[in-house]
Coordinates of C-alpha atoms in Angstrom, one line a residue:
Chain I
M1326 CA 9.9 -39.8 14.3
S1327 CA 8.3 -41.0 11.3
R1328 CA 7.6 -39.2 8.3
G1329 CA 4.2 -38.7 9.0
A1330 CA 4.1 -37.9 12.9
R1331 CA 6.9 -35.2 11.3
I1332 CA 4.5 -33.5 9.0
W1333 CA 1.6 -33.4 11.7
A1334 CA 4.1 -31.9 14.2
V1335 CA 5.1 -29.1 11.5
E1336 CA 1.2 -28.5 10.7
I1337 CA 0.6 -28.1 14.1
A1338 CA 3.3 -25.6 15.0
A1339 CA 2.4 -23.9 11.9
V1340 CA -1.2 -23.0 12.6
A1341 CA -0.3 -22.5 16.5
A1342 CA 2.1 -19.8 15.4
S1343 CA -0.6 -18.4 13.0
I1344 CA -2.6 -18.1 16.1
V1345 CA -0.6 -16.2 18.1
I1346 CA 0.9 -14.0 15.6
F1347 CA -2.5 -13.0 13.7
W1348 CA -5.3 -13.9 15.6
I1349 CA -4.3 -13.0 18.9
P1350 CA -3.9 -9.1 17.7
L1351 CA -7.5 -9.6 16.1
Y1352 CA -9.0 -11.2 19.3
F1353 CA -7.5 -8.4 21.1
V1354 CA -9.2 -5.9 19.1
V1355 CA -12.3 -7.7 19.3
L1356 CA -11.8 -8.1 23.3
T1357 CA -11.1 -4.4 24.0
A1358 CA -14.1 -3.0 22.0
M1359 CA -16.4 -5.2 24.5
K1360 CA -14.9 -3.8 27.5
S1361 CA -15.8 -0.7 29.7
A1362 CA -13.4 1.9 29.7
P1363 CA -11.6 1.2 32.9
E1364 CA -11.4 -2.6 32.1
A1365 CA -10.1 -1.6 28.4
S1366 CA -7.1 0.8 29.7
L1367 CA -5.7 -2.9 31.3
M1368 CA -4.7 -3.8 28.2
N1369 CA -4.9 -7.4 28.8
L1370 CA -6.7 -10.3 27.5
A1371 CA -9.0 -10.8 30.2
W1372 CA -12.8 -11.6 29.5
P1373 CA -14.9 -8.4 30.2
S1374 CA -17.0 -8.5 33.3
K1375 CA -19.7 -7.6 31.4
I1376 CA -20.2 -7.4 27.4
E1377 CA -20.3 -3.4 26.6
L1378 CA -19.9 -3.9 22.7
W1379 CA -23.1 -2.5 21.7
Q1380 CA -23.0 0.3 24.1
N1381 CA -19.3 1.0 22.7
V1382 CA -20.6 1.0 19.2
K1383 CA -23.1 3.4 19.9
D1384 CA -21.4 5.8 21.6
V1385 CA -18.5 6.1 19.0
I1386 CA -21.4 6.4 16.6
R1387 CA -23.0 9.3 18.5
F1388 CA -19.3 10.7 19.0
G1389 CA -18.9 14.0 17.4
D1390 CA -22.4 14.8 16.0
F1391 CA -22.3 11.0 14.3
M1392 CA -19.0 12.0 12.6
L1393 CA -18.4 8.3 11.9
L1394 CA -21.4 8.2 9.7
R1395 CA -20.3 11.0 7.7
A1396 CA -17.0 9.5 7.4
F1397 CA -18.3 5.9 6.1
W1398 CA -20.5 7.9 3.6
N1399 CA -17.3 10.0 2.4
S1400 CA -15.1 6.8 2.4
S1401 CA -17.6 5.0 0.2
L1402 CA -18.8 7.8 -1.9
L1403 CA -14.7 8.2 -2.3
T1404 CA -14.1 4.4 -3.3
V1405 CA -17.2 4.0 -5.3
L1406 CA -16.6 7.0 -7.6
S1407 CA -12.7 6.7 -8.0
I1408 CA -12.9 3.0 -8.9
A1409 CA -15.3 3.6 -11.5
A1410 CA -13.1 6.6 -12.9
M1411 CA -10.3 4.2 -12.5
V1412 CA -11.5 1.2 -14.4
I1413 CA -13.0 3.6 -17.3
F1414 CA -9.9 5.6 -17.6
C1415 CA -7.1 3.2 -17.1
S1416 CA -8.8 0.6 -19.3
M1417 CA -9.2 2.9 -22.4
A1418 CA -5.6 4.5 -21.6
A1419 CA -4.2 0.8 -21.4
F1420 CA -5.7 -0.3 -24.6
V1421 CA -4.4 2.4 -26.7
M1422 CA -0.9 2.1 -25.2
Q1423 CA -0.8 -1.9 -25.7
R1424 CA -1.9 -1.7 -29.3
R1425 CA -0.4 1.7 -30.8
N1426 CA 3.2 1.3 -31.6
D1427 CA 4.9 4.6 -32.6
K1428 CA 7.4 6.8 -31.7
A1429 CA 5.5 8.5 -28.9
T1430 CA 4.5 5.3 -26.9
P1431 CA 7.8 4.2 -25.2
W1432 CA 7.6 7.9 -23.9
I1433 CA 4.1 7.5 -22.7
S1434 CA 5.0 4.5 -21.2
F1435 CA 8.3 6.0 -19.5
F1436 CA 6.1 8.6 -17.7
V1437 CA 3.5 6.3 -16.7
L1438 CA 5.6 3.5 -15.2
A1439 CA 8.0 6.5 -13.3
G1440 CA 4.4 7.3 -11.3
L1441 CA 5.2 3.9 -9.9
I1442 CA 8.4 5.1 -8.2
I1443 CA 8.0 8.8 -7.8
P1444 CA 6.7 10.0 -4.4
P1445 CA 4.0 12.6 -5.3
A1446 CA 4.6 16.0 -4.6
I1447 CA 2.4 17.1 -2.0
V1448 CA 2.0 20.7 -1.5
P1449 CA 2.6 21.7 -5.0
T1450 CA -0.7 19.3 -5.3
I1451 CA -2.8 21.1 -3.1
W1452 CA -1.4 24.3 -4.6
V1453 CA -2.8 22.7 -8.2
L1454 CA -6.1 22.0 -6.7
D1455 CA -6.4 25.0 -5.1
E1456 CA -5.9 26.5 -8.2
I1457 CA -8.4 24.6 -10.1
H1458 CA -10.7 25.0 -6.8
L1459 CA -10.9 21.5 -5.9
F1460 CA -8.9 21.8 -2.7
K1461 CA -10.8 20.0 0.5
T1462 CA -13.8 18.4 -2.1
M1463 CA -14.3 15.1 -2.7
A1464 CA -14.0 16.0 -6.5
G1465 CA -10.3 16.7 -5.7
L1466 CA -9.8 13.7 -3.7
V1467 CA -11.1 11.4 -6.1
L1468 CA -9.0 13.0 -9.1
V1469 CA -5.9 12.3 -6.8
E1470 CA -6.9 8.6 -6.2
V1471 CA -7.3 8.1 -9.8
A1472 CA -3.9 9.6 -10.8
L1473 CA -2.0 7.8 -8.3
G1474 CA -3.6 4.5 -9.1
F1475 CA -3.0 5.0 -12.9
P1476 CA 0.3 3.3 -13.4
F1477 CA -0.5 0.3 -11.3
C1478 CA -4.0 -0.1 -13.2
V1479 CA -2.3 0.3 -16.6
L1480 CA 0.5 -2.3 -15.8
L1481 CA -2.4 -4.8 -15.2
Y1482 CA -4.4 -3.9 -17.9
R1483 CA -1.9 -3.9 -20.4
G1484 CA -0.3 -7.2 -19.3
F1485 CA -3.9 -8.8 -19.6
M1486 CA -4.6 -6.7 -22.7
A1487 CA -1.4 -8.4 -24.5
A1488 CA -3.2 -12.1 -24.6
I1489 CA -6.3 -10.5 -26.4
P1490 CA -5.9 -11.1 -29.6
R1491 CA -5.7 -8.6 -32.4
E1492 CA -7.5 -10.4 -35.0
I1493 CA -10.5 -9.5 -32.9
D1494 CA -10.0 -5.9 -33.8
E1495 CA -9.5 -6.8 -37.4
A1496 CA -12.8 -8.6 -37.4
A1497 CA -14.5 -5.6 -35.5
V1498 CA -13.2 -3.2 -38.5
V1499 CA -14.2 -5.5 -40.8
D1500 CA -17.5 -5.4 -39.6
G1501 CA -17.5 -1.6 -39.4
Y1502 CA -17.4 -1.3 -35.9
G1503 CA -15.4 1.9 -34.9
A1504 CA -13.0 3.0 -32.2
F1505 CA -15.5 3.4 -29.1
R1506 CA -17.9 0.5 -30.3
L1507 CA -14.9 -2.0 -30.6
F1508 CA -13.6 -1.0 -27.1
F1509 CA -16.8 -0.5 -25.1
T1510 CA -18.7 -4.0 -26.8
I1511 CA -16.0 -6.2 -27.2
I1512 CA -12.9 -5.2 -25.4
L1513 CA -13.8 -4.1 -22.0
P1514 CA -15.9 -7.5 -21.4
L1515 CA -13.1 -9.3 -22.4
L1516 CA -11.0 -7.4 -19.7
Q1517 CA -13.2 -8.5 -16.6
P1518 CA -10.8 -10.8 -14.7
V1519 CA -8.7 -7.7 -14.4
T1520 CA -11.3 -5.2 -13.9
A1521 CA -12.1 -7.7 -10.8
T1522 CA -8.8 -7.4 -9.3
I1523 CA -8.5 -4.4 -9.7
I1524 CA -11.8 -3.3 -8.3
V1525 CA -11.2 -5.8 -5.1
T1526 CA -7.4 -4.2 -4.5
Q1527 CA -7.8 -0.8 -5.0
S1528 CA -11.3 -0.4 -3.0
V1529 CA -9.3 -2.0 -0.3
T1530 CA -6.3 0.5 -0.8
I1531 CA -8.6 3.8 -1.6
F1532 CA -10.9 2.5 1.7
N1533 CA -8.2 2.2 3.9
D1534 CA -5.9 5.1 2.7
F1535 CA -4.7 7.7 5.5
T1536 CA -2.0 9.8 3.5
N1537 CA -4.4 11.4 0.9
P1538 CA -7.3 12.6 2.8
L1539 CA -4.9 13.7 5.6
Y1540 CA -3.6 16.1 3.0
F1541 CA -5.9 17.0 0.4
F1542 CA -9.3 16.7 2.3
P1543 CA -9.0 18.4 6.0
G1544 CA -12.0 20.1 7.4
A1545 CA -14.4 18.9 10.2
K1546 CA -16.8 17.8 7.4
N1547 CA -14.6 16.3 5.5
V1548 CA -13.6 13.5 7.6
T1549 CA -13.0 9.9 6.4
V1550 CA -13.1 7.0 8.2
Q1551 CA -9.3 6.5 8.6
L1552 CA -9.0 10.0 9.8
T1553 CA -11.8 9.5 12.6
L1554 CA -9.5 6.7 13.7
Y1555 CA -6.5 9.3 13.7
N1556 CA -8.3 12.0 15.4
Y1557 CA -10.0 9.8 18.2
T1558 CA -6.1 8.9 19.5
S1559 CA -6.2 12.0 20.8
Q1560 CA -9.6 12.4 22.0
F1561 CA -10.3 9.0 23.7
V1562 CA -6.9 8.8 25.4
S1563 CA -8.7 7.5 28.5
Q1564 CA -11.5 5.3 26.4
W1565 CA -9.5 2.6 24.6
N1566 CA -12.7 0.9 24.5
L1567 CA -14.6 3.6 22.2
L1568 CA -11.0 3.7 20.0
F1569 CA -11.2 0.0 19.5
A1570 CA -14.8 -0.4 18.6
N1571 CA -14.0 2.4 15.9
I1572 CA -11.4 -0.1 14.8
L1573 CA -13.7 -2.8 14.6
L1574 CA -16.4 -1.2 12.7
I1575 CA -14.1 0.3 10.1
T1576 CA -12.0 -3.2 9.5
I1577 CA -15.9 -4.6 8.8
P1578 CA -16.0 -3.7 4.9
P1579 CA -12.4 -4.8 3.8
L1580 CA -13.0 -7.9 6.1
A1581 CA -16.3 -8.6 4.2
L1582 CA -14.6 -8.1 0.6
F1583 CA -11.8 -10.1 1.8
I1584 CA -14.1 -13.1 3.4
F1585 CA -16.1 -12.7 0.1
F1586 CA -13.6 -12.7 -2.6
N1587 CA -10.5 -14.5 -0.7
K1588 CA -9.5 -17.0 -3.5
R1589 CA -10.0 -14.2 -6.1
I1590 CA -7.8 -11.7 -4.3
V1591 CA -5.1 -14.3 -3.9
A1592 CA -5.4 -15.5 -7.8
G1593 CA -5.7 -12.6 -9.1
M1594 CA -2.7 -11.0 -7.3
T1595 CA -0.5 -14.0 -8.3
A1596 CA -1.7 -13.7 -11.9
G1597 CA -0.9 -9.8 -11.5
S1598 CA 2.1 -9.5 -9.9
V1599 CA 5.0 -11.7 -12.1
K1600 CA 5.3 -11.9 -15.4
G1601 CA 7.4 -15.4 -15.4
Chain O
M587 CA 0.9 1.0 -38.7
S588 CA -2.2 1.4 -41.1
K589 CA -4.4 4.7 -40.8
V590 CA -7.5 2.5 -40.2
F591 CA -5.5 1.1 -36.9
K592 CA -4.7 4.8 -36.0
R593 CA -8.2 5.7 -36.1
I594 CA -9.2 2.8 -34.2
Y595 CA -6.4 3.3 -31.3
T596 CA -7.0 6.9 -31.3
Y597 CA -5.2 9.0 -28.4
Q598 CA -8.5 10.2 -27.6
F599 CA -8.9 7.0 -25.6
L600 CA -5.8 8.2 -23.5
L601 CA -7.2 11.8 -23.3
P602 CA -8.9 11.5 -19.9
A603 CA -6.5 9.6 -18.1
A604 CA -3.6 11.6 -19.4
I605 CA -5.4 15.1 -18.0
V606 CA -5.7 13.6 -14.8
Y607 CA -2.4 12.5 -14.7
T608 CA -0.5 15.5 -16.0
V609 CA -2.5 18.0 -13.8
I610 CA -2.9 16.2 -10.4
F611 CA 0.6 13.9 -10.8
I612 CA 3.2 15.8 -13.4
V613 CA 2.7 19.4 -13.0
P614 CA 3.0 19.1 -9.1
T615 CA 6.1 17.2 -9.8
L616 CA 7.4 19.9 -12.3
M617 CA 6.3 22.2 -9.9
S618 CA 8.1 21.3 -6.8
F619 CA 11.6 22.0 -8.3
F620 CA 10.2 25.1 -8.5
F621 CA 8.7 25.9 -5.2
S622 CA 11.6 24.2 -3.3
L623 CA 13.5 27.2 -3.8
T624 CA 11.1 29.6 -2.7
R625 CA 9.6 30.9 0.7
W626 CA 6.0 29.9 0.1
T627 CA 2.6 30.6 1.5
L628 CA 0.7 29.2 -1.4
S629 CA -0.6 32.2 -2.5
D630 CA 2.6 33.9 -2.7
W631 CA 6.5 33.1 -3.0
D632 CA 9.8 34.6 -2.4
F633 CA 12.6 33.1 -4.5
I634 CA 15.5 32.4 -1.9
G635 CA 17.9 29.8 -4.2
L636 CA 19.2 26.8 -2.1
R637 CA 18.5 28.0 1.0
N638 CA 15.8 25.1 2.0
F639 CA 18.0 22.6 1.3
T640 CA 20.8 23.6 3.4
T641 CA 18.6 24.0 6.1
F642 CA 17.3 20.4 5.7
F643 CA 21.0 19.0 5.7
K644 CA 22.5 21.2 8.5
E645 CA 19.6 20.7 10.7
P646 CA 20.0 17.3 13.1
S647 CA 16.3 16.9 13.4
L648 CA 15.9 16.8 9.4
S649 CA 18.9 15.3 8.3
I650 CA 18.5 12.4 10.5
G651 CA 15.3 11.2 8.5
F652 CA 17.7 10.2 5.7
K653 CA 19.0 7.5 8.0
N654 CA 15.8 6.3 9.5
T655 CA 14.4 5.9 5.9
F656 CA 17.3 4.0 4.7
I657 CA 17.3 1.9 7.5
Y658 CA 13.4 1.5 7.6
A659 CA 13.5 0.6 3.8
V660 CA 16.9 -2.0 4.0
V661 CA 15.2 -3.8 7.0
T662 CA 11.5 -4.1 5.9
C663 CA 12.6 -5.2 2.4
S664 CA 14.9 -7.6 3.7
L665 CA 13.0 -9.2 6.1
K666 CA 9.7 -9.3 3.6
V667 CA 12.2 -11.0 1.0
V668 CA 13.5 -13.8 3.4
G669 CA 9.9 -14.2 5.3
G670 CA 8.4 -14.1 1.6
L671 CA 10.3 -16.6 0.3
L672 CA 10.4 -19.0 3.5
L673 CA 6.5 -18.3 3.8
G674 CA 6.0 -18.9 0.2
V675 CA 8.1 -22.4 0.0
F676 CA 6.2 -23.7 2.8
L677 CA 3.2 -22.9 1.5
T678 CA 3.3 -24.3 -1.7
G679 CA 4.6 -27.4 0.1
K680 CA 2.3 -30.7 1.0
I681 CA 0.5 -29.5 3.8
K682 CA -3.4 -29.8 4.5
T683 CA -3.7 -26.4 6.3
K684 CA -2.1 -24.3 3.4
D685 CA -5.7 -22.8 2.5
Y686 CA -6.1 -21.7 5.5
L687 CA -2.5 -20.3 6.4
R688 CA -2.4 -18.5 3.0
S689 CA -5.4 -16.5 3.9
V690 CA -4.1 -15.8 7.4
V691 CA -0.9 -14.5 6.3
F692 CA -2.5 -12.1 3.8
F693 CA -5.2 -11.0 5.7
P694 CA -3.1 -8.3 7.3
T695 CA -2.9 -6.9 3.9
L696 CA -6.2 -5.9 4.0
V697 CA -6.4 -4.3 7.2
S698 CA -6.1 -0.6 7.7
T699 CA -2.5 0.8 8.3
I700 CA -3.8 3.2 11.1
A701 CA -5.8 0.5 12.9
V702 CA -2.7 -2.0 13.2
G703 CA -0.6 1.0 14.1
I704 CA -2.9 1.7 17.2
T705 CA -3.6 -2.0 18.3
F706 CA 0.6 -2.7 18.1
S707 CA 1.2 0.5 19.7
M708 CA -1.0 -0.6 22.6
M709 CA 0.3 -4.0 22.6
M710 CA 4.1 -2.7 22.9
H711 CA 3.2 -0.7 25.7
P712 CA 6.3 -1.1 27.8
T713 CA 4.6 -2.0 31.1
E714 CA 0.9 -3.2 30.5
G715 CA 1.2 -4.2 27.0
L716 CA 0.9 -8.0 25.8
I717 CA 4.0 -8.4 24.4
N718 CA 6.1 -7.3 27.4
T719 CA 3.2 -8.7 30.2
T720 CA 3.7 -12.3 28.2
L721 CA 7.4 -11.9 28.0
A722 CA 7.3 -11.1 32.0
R723 CA 5.8 -14.6 32.5
F724 CA 8.7 -16.3 31.1
G725 CA 10.8 -14.0 33.4
I726 CA 11.9 -11.9 30.4
E727 CA 12.3 -8.3 31.1
G728 CA 10.9 -6.5 27.7
P729 CA 12.2 -3.4 26.4
D730 CA 10.1 0.0 25.8
W731 CA 9.5 -0.9 22.0
L732 CA 8.6 2.4 21.2
G733 CA 9.9 4.8 23.9
D734 CA 13.4 3.5 23.2
T735 CA 15.0 5.7 20.8
R736 CA 17.5 2.9 19.8
I737 CA 15.0 0.3 19.0
A738 CA 11.6 2.4 18.4
L739 CA 12.2 2.5 14.6
L740 CA 13.0 -1.3 14.3
S741 CA 9.6 -1.8 16.3
V742 CA 7.7 -0.2 13.7
A743 CA 9.7 -1.9 11.1
M744 CA 8.6 -5.2 12.8
V745 CA 5.0 -4.2 12.4
D746 CA 5.4 -3.1 8.9
V747 CA 6.8 -6.9 8.1
W748 CA 3.8 -8.3 10.0
K749 CA 1.5 -6.5 7.9
G750 CA 3.4 -6.6 4.6
V751 CA 5.0 -10.1 4.5
G752 CA 1.9 -11.6 3.1
F753 CA 1.7 -9.8 -0.1
A754 CA 5.6 -10.7 -0.8
T755 CA 4.4 -14.4 0.2
I756 CA 1.7 -14.1 -2.2
I757 CA 4.2 -13.1 -5.4
Y758 CA 6.5 -15.9 -4.1
I759 CA 3.6 -18.5 -4.1
A760 CA 3.0 -17.6 -7.7
G761 CA 6.8 -17.4 -8.7
I762 CA 7.5 -21.0 -7.1
L763 CA 4.2 -22.3 -9.0
S764 CA 5.3 -21.3 -12.0
I765 CA 8.8 -23.3 -11.7
P766 CA 8.4 -26.7 -14.5
E767 CA 7.9 -30.0 -12.6
D768 CA 11.2 -31.3 -14.8
Y769 CA 13.6 -29.4 -12.7
Y770 CA 12.4 -31.2 -9.8
E771 CA 12.1 -34.7 -11.4
A772 CA 16.0 -34.1 -13.0
L773 CA 17.0 -33.2 -9.3
Q774 CA 15.5 -36.5 -8.0
I775 CA 17.1 -38.4 -10.5
D776 CA 20.5 -36.5 -9.6
G777 CA 19.5 -37.5 -6.1
G778 CA 19.3 -34.2 -4.6
G779 CA 17.4 -33.8 -1.2
A780 CA 15.1 -30.8 -0.1
W781 CA 18.1 -28.8 0.7
N782 CA 19.3 -28.9 -3.0
K783 CA 15.8 -28.4 -4.1
F784 CA 15.7 -25.0 -2.2
W785 CA 19.2 -23.6 -3.1
S786 CA 19.6 -24.8 -6.6
I787 CA 16.1 -24.5 -7.9
I788 CA 13.6 -22.6 -6.0
V789 CA 15.7 -19.7 -5.2
P790 CA 17.5 -19.1 -8.7
L791 CA 14.2 -19.7 -10.5
S792 CA 12.0 -17.8 -8.5
R793 CA 14.5 -14.7 -9.0
P794 CA 11.7 -12.8 -10.8
A795 CA 9.6 -12.7 -7.8
T796 CA 12.2 -12.1 -5.8
N797 CA 12.9 -8.6 -8.1
A798 CA 9.5 -7.7 -7.8
V799 CA 9.3 -7.9 -4.0
I800 CA 12.8 -6.3 -3.7
I801 CA 11.6 -3.5 -5.8
L802 CA 8.0 -2.9 -4.4
A803 CA 9.2 -3.3 -1.0
F804 CA 12.0 -1.0 -1.2
I805 CA 9.8 1.7 -3.0
G806 CA 7.2 1.3 0.0
G807 CA 9.7 1.4 2.7
L808 CA 11.4 4.5 1.4
R809 CA 7.8 6.2 1.0
S810 CA 6.4 4.9 4.2
F811 CA 4.7 7.6 6.4
D812 CA 1.2 6.7 7.7
L813 CA 2.3 3.4 9.9
I814 CA 5.0 5.3 11.4
W815 CA 2.4 8.5 12.0
A816 CA 0.3 6.1 13.8
M817 CA 2.7 4.4 15.9
T818 CA 5.2 7.5 17.1
Q819 CA 4.5 10.2 15.3
G820 CA 8.4 10.8 14.6
G821 CA 9.5 10.2 18.2
P822 CA 10.6 9.3 20.7
G823 CA 12.4 12.7 20.0
F824 CA 13.4 12.3 16.2
A825 CA 14.1 8.7 16.4
T826 CA 11.5 7.4 14.0
D827 CA 11.3 10.6 11.7
V828 CA 11.6 9.5 8.3
I829 CA 11.5 12.1 5.1
A830 CA 7.9 11.4 4.5
S831 CA 7.2 12.3 8.3
I832 CA 9.3 15.4 7.9
I833 CA 7.5 16.2 5.0
Y834 CA 4.3 16.2 7.0
K835 CA 5.8 18.0 9.9
Q836 CA 6.9 21.1 8.0
Y837 CA 3.7 21.2 6.1
Q838 CA 1.5 21.5 9.0
G839 CA 4.1 24.1 10.5
G840 CA 3.4 26.0 7.5
F841 CA 6.7 25.9 5.9
Y842 CA 5.6 25.2 2.8
G843 CA 8.8 25.5 0.8
L844 CA 10.8 23.7 3.0
S845 CA 8.1 20.7 2.9
T846 CA 8.2 20.7 -1.0
A847 CA 12.2 20.6 -0.7
G848 CA 11.8 17.4 1.5
N849 CA 9.7 16.3 -1.5
V850 CA 12.2 16.8 -3.8
I851 CA 14.7 15.4 -2.0
L852 CA 12.7 12.2 -1.5
F853 CA 12.1 12.1 -5.4
L854 CA 15.8 12.3 -5.8
F855 CA 16.5 9.7 -2.8
V856 CA 14.2 7.4 -4.5
S857 CA 15.2 7.7 -7.9
I858 CA 19.1 7.3 -7.0
L859 CA 18.2 4.0 -5.1
V860 CA 15.5 2.3 -7.0
F861 CA 16.6 3.1 -10.8
P862 CA 20.1 1.4 -10.9
L863 CA 18.5 -1.2 -8.5
S864 CA 15.8 -2.3 -11.0
R865 CA 18.5 -2.1 -13.6
Y866 CA 20.8 -4.2 -11.9
L867 CA 18.3 -6.6 -11.1
N868 CA 16.6 -6.9 -14.4
R869 CA 20.0 -7.7 -16.1
K870 CA 20.5 -10.4 -13.7
E871 CA 17.1 -11.9 -14.6
V872 CA 18.3 -12.1 -18.3
D873 CA 21.2 -14.4 -17.5
L874 CA 18.9 -17.3 -16.4

């Protein structure tokens, strides 16, 4: 085979493999969400005899007194509040940790980076949240997401901050800027590329988070989108169509984000992930 | 450091994050060492010494978690390293469809783990599932992926790799793209082929990427909970129970002390494996 033909063969094989491995599961989800309950339970790739997507979506939204809408509201609120707090708190902390150089800084870094490795202690966290009356509250769950995202965000912010010359700080000080004005009017805007990476990656992580809401946000009213999906697995044993309509609905936000920021996510990940 | 800069780089900036991190992460971590030694109802506790730990190690249903956690972490981590490297090399090569393929490989990273778990457990259904009905067409009788105690853990691990290999690939793409062109040119002058290029340049020089993937995937594997819970809930029997799912089961059962002991064990398990590993990998990296 000639070189050109071989390259073509490789390309075609790769695209074919991507269809089998990645598109078929997605197609399966969409297809099942369009079927009636009996047809969905056959679990195959046959085209539905009648498309019932809209009916399934309506059914799954109505289920449990519009629980899914409440879940969407909770998940969105959780994501927005956590990201806002995370960006402000972590960029401020990273600024001091990167710039300051005294006896305490290596210790602070150690404690923060340890958070990337150590699994959170769950029941004691519930106990602490309970003591400060934030267990089963949105505020409590936001604090958990911020605390657990803090080490990763600091790592990204610090790496980027190292490239911002200190001369900028010095010039600002000469001009009579105080710490807060320097940070919020000069440094924070310069951090925008990392902030964008953090917003995109962390919002997907938090929106898709299952474990933390499961532990720290129990109760019928406190449901998030991932919990609805999990709860439905027991409710909808014979109604796979509704379960998959739910999967489809809760996949739309991350999917939209992905389509919108595709290039940026990949570029941001590559910039932040490896130092070499 | 001058006084001016101490004032500019004030620790006040660290305060909000430090308070949240200390109260929500550090304090519970430290308290877990104490509460793991108690019989605990959240409002009341009884000091019982190391009894939770002896229970953990004696009961087969609990101690199986160690073995499973370790197997799961090693399998998912090594497949992500190999898969990520190969895909990374392929997707930095001269192919026209690489933008499309990069996006497709990365996409599962963004989908909810629970959704992935439910979808694949349906596709892995022993008789009706898509995988086995397809295999049957080729005359192969597929196994009961999630119902057979011997392979259930590996089946879940495969899905984990499906979901996570895109992340490893992205890290490798970054690592490979940062290798200077000179190396390839030198190899061409010396008359090396594609195989030499892979073994003598790409593999050693993407070492930082390899280290990052190993550490991230290994920690992720040791701590993983949601995919396993969505697909098997630890079953059949205890075949897919990992330490994290045991922690949840004990918590559900109201055994808070025992659950916290599980947390301490996971803490020690992760630390004992990951700190030496990262130190070893970093030492190797300096040699380059």
